[in-house]
Structures are given as structure tokens and as C-alpha cells.
Backbone as JSON Lines, residues from 0, in Angstrom:
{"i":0,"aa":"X","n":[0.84,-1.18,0.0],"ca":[0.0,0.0,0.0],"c":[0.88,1.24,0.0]}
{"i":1,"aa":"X","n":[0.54,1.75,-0.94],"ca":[1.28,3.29,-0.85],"c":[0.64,4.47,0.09]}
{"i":2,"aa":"X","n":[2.08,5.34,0.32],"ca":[1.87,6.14,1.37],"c":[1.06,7.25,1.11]}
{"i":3,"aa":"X","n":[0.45,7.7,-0.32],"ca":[-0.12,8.06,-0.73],"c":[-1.12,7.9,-1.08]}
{"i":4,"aa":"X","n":[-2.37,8.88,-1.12],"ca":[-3.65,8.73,-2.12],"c":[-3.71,8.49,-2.98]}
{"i":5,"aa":"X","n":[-2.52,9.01,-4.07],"ca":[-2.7,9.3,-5.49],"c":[-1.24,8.98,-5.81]}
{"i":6,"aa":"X","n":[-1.04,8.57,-6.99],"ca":[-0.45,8.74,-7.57],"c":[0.21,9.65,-9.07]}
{"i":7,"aa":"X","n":[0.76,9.97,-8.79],"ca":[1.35,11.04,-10.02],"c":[2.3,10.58,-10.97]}
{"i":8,"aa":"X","n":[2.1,10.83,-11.98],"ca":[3.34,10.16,-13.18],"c":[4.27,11.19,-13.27]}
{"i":9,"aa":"X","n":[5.41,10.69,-13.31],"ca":[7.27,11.35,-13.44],"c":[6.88,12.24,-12.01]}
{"i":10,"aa":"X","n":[6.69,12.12,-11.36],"ca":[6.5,13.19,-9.69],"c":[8.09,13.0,-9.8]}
{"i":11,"aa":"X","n":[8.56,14.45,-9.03],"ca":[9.64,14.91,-8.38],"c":[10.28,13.94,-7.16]}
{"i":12,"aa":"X","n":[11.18,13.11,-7.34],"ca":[11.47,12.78,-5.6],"c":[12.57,13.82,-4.8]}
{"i":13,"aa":"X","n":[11.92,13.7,-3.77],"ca":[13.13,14.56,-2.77],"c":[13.93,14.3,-1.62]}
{"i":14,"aa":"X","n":[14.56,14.2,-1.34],"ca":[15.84,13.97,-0.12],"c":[15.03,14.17,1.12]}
{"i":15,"aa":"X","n":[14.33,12.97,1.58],"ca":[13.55,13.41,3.24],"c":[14.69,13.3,4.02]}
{"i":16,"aa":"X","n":[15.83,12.68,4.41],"ca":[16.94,12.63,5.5],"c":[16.91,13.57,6.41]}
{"i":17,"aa":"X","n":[16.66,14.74,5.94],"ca":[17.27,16.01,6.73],"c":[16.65,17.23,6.27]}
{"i":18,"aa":"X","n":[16.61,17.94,7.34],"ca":[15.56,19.28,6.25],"c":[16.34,19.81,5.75]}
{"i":19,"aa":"X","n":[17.77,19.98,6.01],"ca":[18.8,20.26,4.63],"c":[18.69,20.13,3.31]}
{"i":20,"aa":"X","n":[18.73,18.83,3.75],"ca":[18.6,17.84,2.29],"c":[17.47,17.69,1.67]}
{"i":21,"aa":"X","n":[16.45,18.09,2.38],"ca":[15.24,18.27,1.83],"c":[14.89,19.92,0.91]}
{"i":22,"aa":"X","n":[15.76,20.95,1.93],"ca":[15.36,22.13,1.23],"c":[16.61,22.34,-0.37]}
{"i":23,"aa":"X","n":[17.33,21.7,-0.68],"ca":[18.14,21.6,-0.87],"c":[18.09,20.76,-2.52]}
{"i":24,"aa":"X","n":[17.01,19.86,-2.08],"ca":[16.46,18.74,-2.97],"c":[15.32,19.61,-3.67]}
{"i":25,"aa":"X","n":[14.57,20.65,-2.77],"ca":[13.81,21.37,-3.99],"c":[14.38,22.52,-4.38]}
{"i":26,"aa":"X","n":[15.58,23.12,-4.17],"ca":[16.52,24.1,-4.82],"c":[16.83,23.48,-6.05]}
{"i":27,"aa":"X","n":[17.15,22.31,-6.18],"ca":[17.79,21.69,-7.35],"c":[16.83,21.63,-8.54]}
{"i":28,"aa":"X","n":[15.78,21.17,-7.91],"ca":[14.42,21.28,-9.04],"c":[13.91,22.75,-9.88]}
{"i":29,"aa":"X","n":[14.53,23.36,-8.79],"ca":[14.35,25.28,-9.31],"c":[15.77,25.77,-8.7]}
{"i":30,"aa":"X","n":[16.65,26.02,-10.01],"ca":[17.94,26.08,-10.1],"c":[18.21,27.53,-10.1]}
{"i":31,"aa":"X","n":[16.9,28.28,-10.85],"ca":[16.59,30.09,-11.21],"c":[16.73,30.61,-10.16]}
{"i":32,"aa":"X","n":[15.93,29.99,-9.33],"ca":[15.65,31.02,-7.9],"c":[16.72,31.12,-6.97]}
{"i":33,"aa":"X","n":[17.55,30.37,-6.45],"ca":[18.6,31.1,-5.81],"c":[19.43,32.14,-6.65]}
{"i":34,"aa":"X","n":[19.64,31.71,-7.98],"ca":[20.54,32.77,-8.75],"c":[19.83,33.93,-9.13]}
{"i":35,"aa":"X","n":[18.66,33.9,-9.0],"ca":[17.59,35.3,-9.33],"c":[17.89,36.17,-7.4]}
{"i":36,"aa":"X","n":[17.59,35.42,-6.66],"ca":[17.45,35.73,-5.24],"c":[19.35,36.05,-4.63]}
{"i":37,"aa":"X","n":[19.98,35.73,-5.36],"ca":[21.45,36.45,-5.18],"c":[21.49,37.65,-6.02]}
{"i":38,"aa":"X","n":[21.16,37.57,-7.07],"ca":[21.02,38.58,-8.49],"c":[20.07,39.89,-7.6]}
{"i":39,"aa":"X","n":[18.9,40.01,-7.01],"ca":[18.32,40.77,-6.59],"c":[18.77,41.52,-5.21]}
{"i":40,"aa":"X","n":[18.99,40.52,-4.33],"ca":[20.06,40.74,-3.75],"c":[21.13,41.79,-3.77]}
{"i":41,"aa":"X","n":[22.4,41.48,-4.08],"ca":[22.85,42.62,-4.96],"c":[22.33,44.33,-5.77]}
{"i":42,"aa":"X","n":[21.65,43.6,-6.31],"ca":[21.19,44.96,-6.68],"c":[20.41,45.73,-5.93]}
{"i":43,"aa":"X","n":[19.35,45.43,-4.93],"ca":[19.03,45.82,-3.82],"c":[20.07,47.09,-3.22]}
{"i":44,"aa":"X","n":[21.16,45.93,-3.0],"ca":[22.13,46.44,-2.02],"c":[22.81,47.8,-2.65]}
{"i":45,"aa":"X","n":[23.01,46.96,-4.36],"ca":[23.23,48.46,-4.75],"c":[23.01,49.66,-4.73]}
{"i":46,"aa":"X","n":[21.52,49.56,-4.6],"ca":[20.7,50.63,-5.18],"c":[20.66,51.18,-3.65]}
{"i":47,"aa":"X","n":[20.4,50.72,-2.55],"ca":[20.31,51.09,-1.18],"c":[22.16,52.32,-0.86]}
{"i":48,"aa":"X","n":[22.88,51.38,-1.38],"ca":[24.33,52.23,-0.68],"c":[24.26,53.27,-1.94]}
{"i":49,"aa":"X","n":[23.55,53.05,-3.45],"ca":[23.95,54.77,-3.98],"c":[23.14,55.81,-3.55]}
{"i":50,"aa":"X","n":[21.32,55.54,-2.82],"ca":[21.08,56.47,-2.16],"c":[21.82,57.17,-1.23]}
{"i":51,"aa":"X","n":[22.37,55.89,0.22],"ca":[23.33,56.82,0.51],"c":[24.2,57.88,0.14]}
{"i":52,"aa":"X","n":[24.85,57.96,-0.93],"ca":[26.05,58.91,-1.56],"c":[25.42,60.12,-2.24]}
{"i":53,"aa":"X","n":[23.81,59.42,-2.69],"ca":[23.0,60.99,-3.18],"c":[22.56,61.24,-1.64]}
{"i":54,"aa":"X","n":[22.54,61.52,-0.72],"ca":[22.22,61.86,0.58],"c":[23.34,62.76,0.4]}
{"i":55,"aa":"X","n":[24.36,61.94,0.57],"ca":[25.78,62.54,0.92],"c":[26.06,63.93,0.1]}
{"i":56,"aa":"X","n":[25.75,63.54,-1.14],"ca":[26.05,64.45,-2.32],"c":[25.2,65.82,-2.09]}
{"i":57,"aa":"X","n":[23.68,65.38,-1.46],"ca":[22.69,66.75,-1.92],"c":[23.2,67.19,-0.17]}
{"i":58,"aa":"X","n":[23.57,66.94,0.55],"ca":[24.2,67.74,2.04],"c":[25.24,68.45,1.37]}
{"i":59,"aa":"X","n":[26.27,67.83,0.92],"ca":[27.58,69.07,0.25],"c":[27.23,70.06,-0.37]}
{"i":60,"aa":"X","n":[26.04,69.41,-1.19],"ca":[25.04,70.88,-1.94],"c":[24.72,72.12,-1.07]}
{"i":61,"aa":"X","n":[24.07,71.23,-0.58],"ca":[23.14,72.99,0.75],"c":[24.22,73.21,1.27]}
{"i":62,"aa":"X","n":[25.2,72.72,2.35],"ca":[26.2,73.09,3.01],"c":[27.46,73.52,2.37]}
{"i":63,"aa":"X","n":[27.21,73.74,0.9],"ca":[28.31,74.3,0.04],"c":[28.24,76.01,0.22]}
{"i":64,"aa":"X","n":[29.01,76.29,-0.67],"ca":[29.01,78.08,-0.22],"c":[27.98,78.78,-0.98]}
{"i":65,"aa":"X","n":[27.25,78.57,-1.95],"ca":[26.44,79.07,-2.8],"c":[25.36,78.29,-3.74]}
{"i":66,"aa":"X","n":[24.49,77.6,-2.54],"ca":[23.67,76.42,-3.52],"c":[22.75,77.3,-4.11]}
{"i":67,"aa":"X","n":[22.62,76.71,-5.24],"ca":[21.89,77.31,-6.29],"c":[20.83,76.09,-6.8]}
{"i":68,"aa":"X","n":[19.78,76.58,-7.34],"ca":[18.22,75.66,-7.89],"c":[19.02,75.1,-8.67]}
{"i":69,"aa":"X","n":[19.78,75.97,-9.77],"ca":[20.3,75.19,-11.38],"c":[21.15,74.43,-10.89]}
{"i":70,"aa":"X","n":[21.87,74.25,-9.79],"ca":[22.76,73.03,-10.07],"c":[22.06,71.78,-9.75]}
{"i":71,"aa":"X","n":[20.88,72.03,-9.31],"ca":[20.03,70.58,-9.06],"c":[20.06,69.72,-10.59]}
């Protein structure tokens, strides 16, 4: 008797041992998503530290000797 209700044709098997090996076993099946989820990642990060430097940048502005509209 199977441990199942149903059966499915070509079903996925996965690594029960360990929830390692289990989360690990459906990474492999979807190979995109960690490399999309590092890829975003990154750019995230990017985009977060160049706000910083436009922070940085529009303070030198006002606290410069003569901010002006046009140099915006």
C-alpha cells in the first residue's frame, strides 16, 4: 500500500533525511531562484548604498558656499 492517495506520473522525488537535504532537494528542481534571489540581492544592495552617496552628495550641496536651484 502506498503512502499516498494518489499517484502522479514522473512526480519529483526529494531527499527526506534532513531538512537540509530536503530544502536543498527542492533548490535543485528550481535552479533560477537562488541565482535570481542572489542577483536581486545585490542589486538591492546596490541601489540602497547609492542612495546613501545621493544623501551625501545633496548635504555638500546645501552646506556648500552658494547652492543654487540650477545646479540641481
Amino acid at each position: 500500500m502506498a503512502s499516498r492517495e494518489f499517484a502522479v506520473d514522473n512526480a519529483p522525488v526529494y531527499n527526506r533525511t534532513s531538512p537540509l537535504r530536503w530544502i536543498l532537494s527542492h533548490a535543485r528542481h528550481y535552479a533560477y531562484l537562488p541565482v535570481i534571489t542572489v542577483l536581486a540581492s545585490i542589486l538591492s544592495n546596490s541601489l540602497l548604498s547609492y542612495s546613501s552617496v545621493l544623501v551625501g552628495q545633496a548635504f555638500a550641496w546645501i552646506t556648500g558656499p552658494d547652492p543654487a536651484l540650477a545646479d540641481l
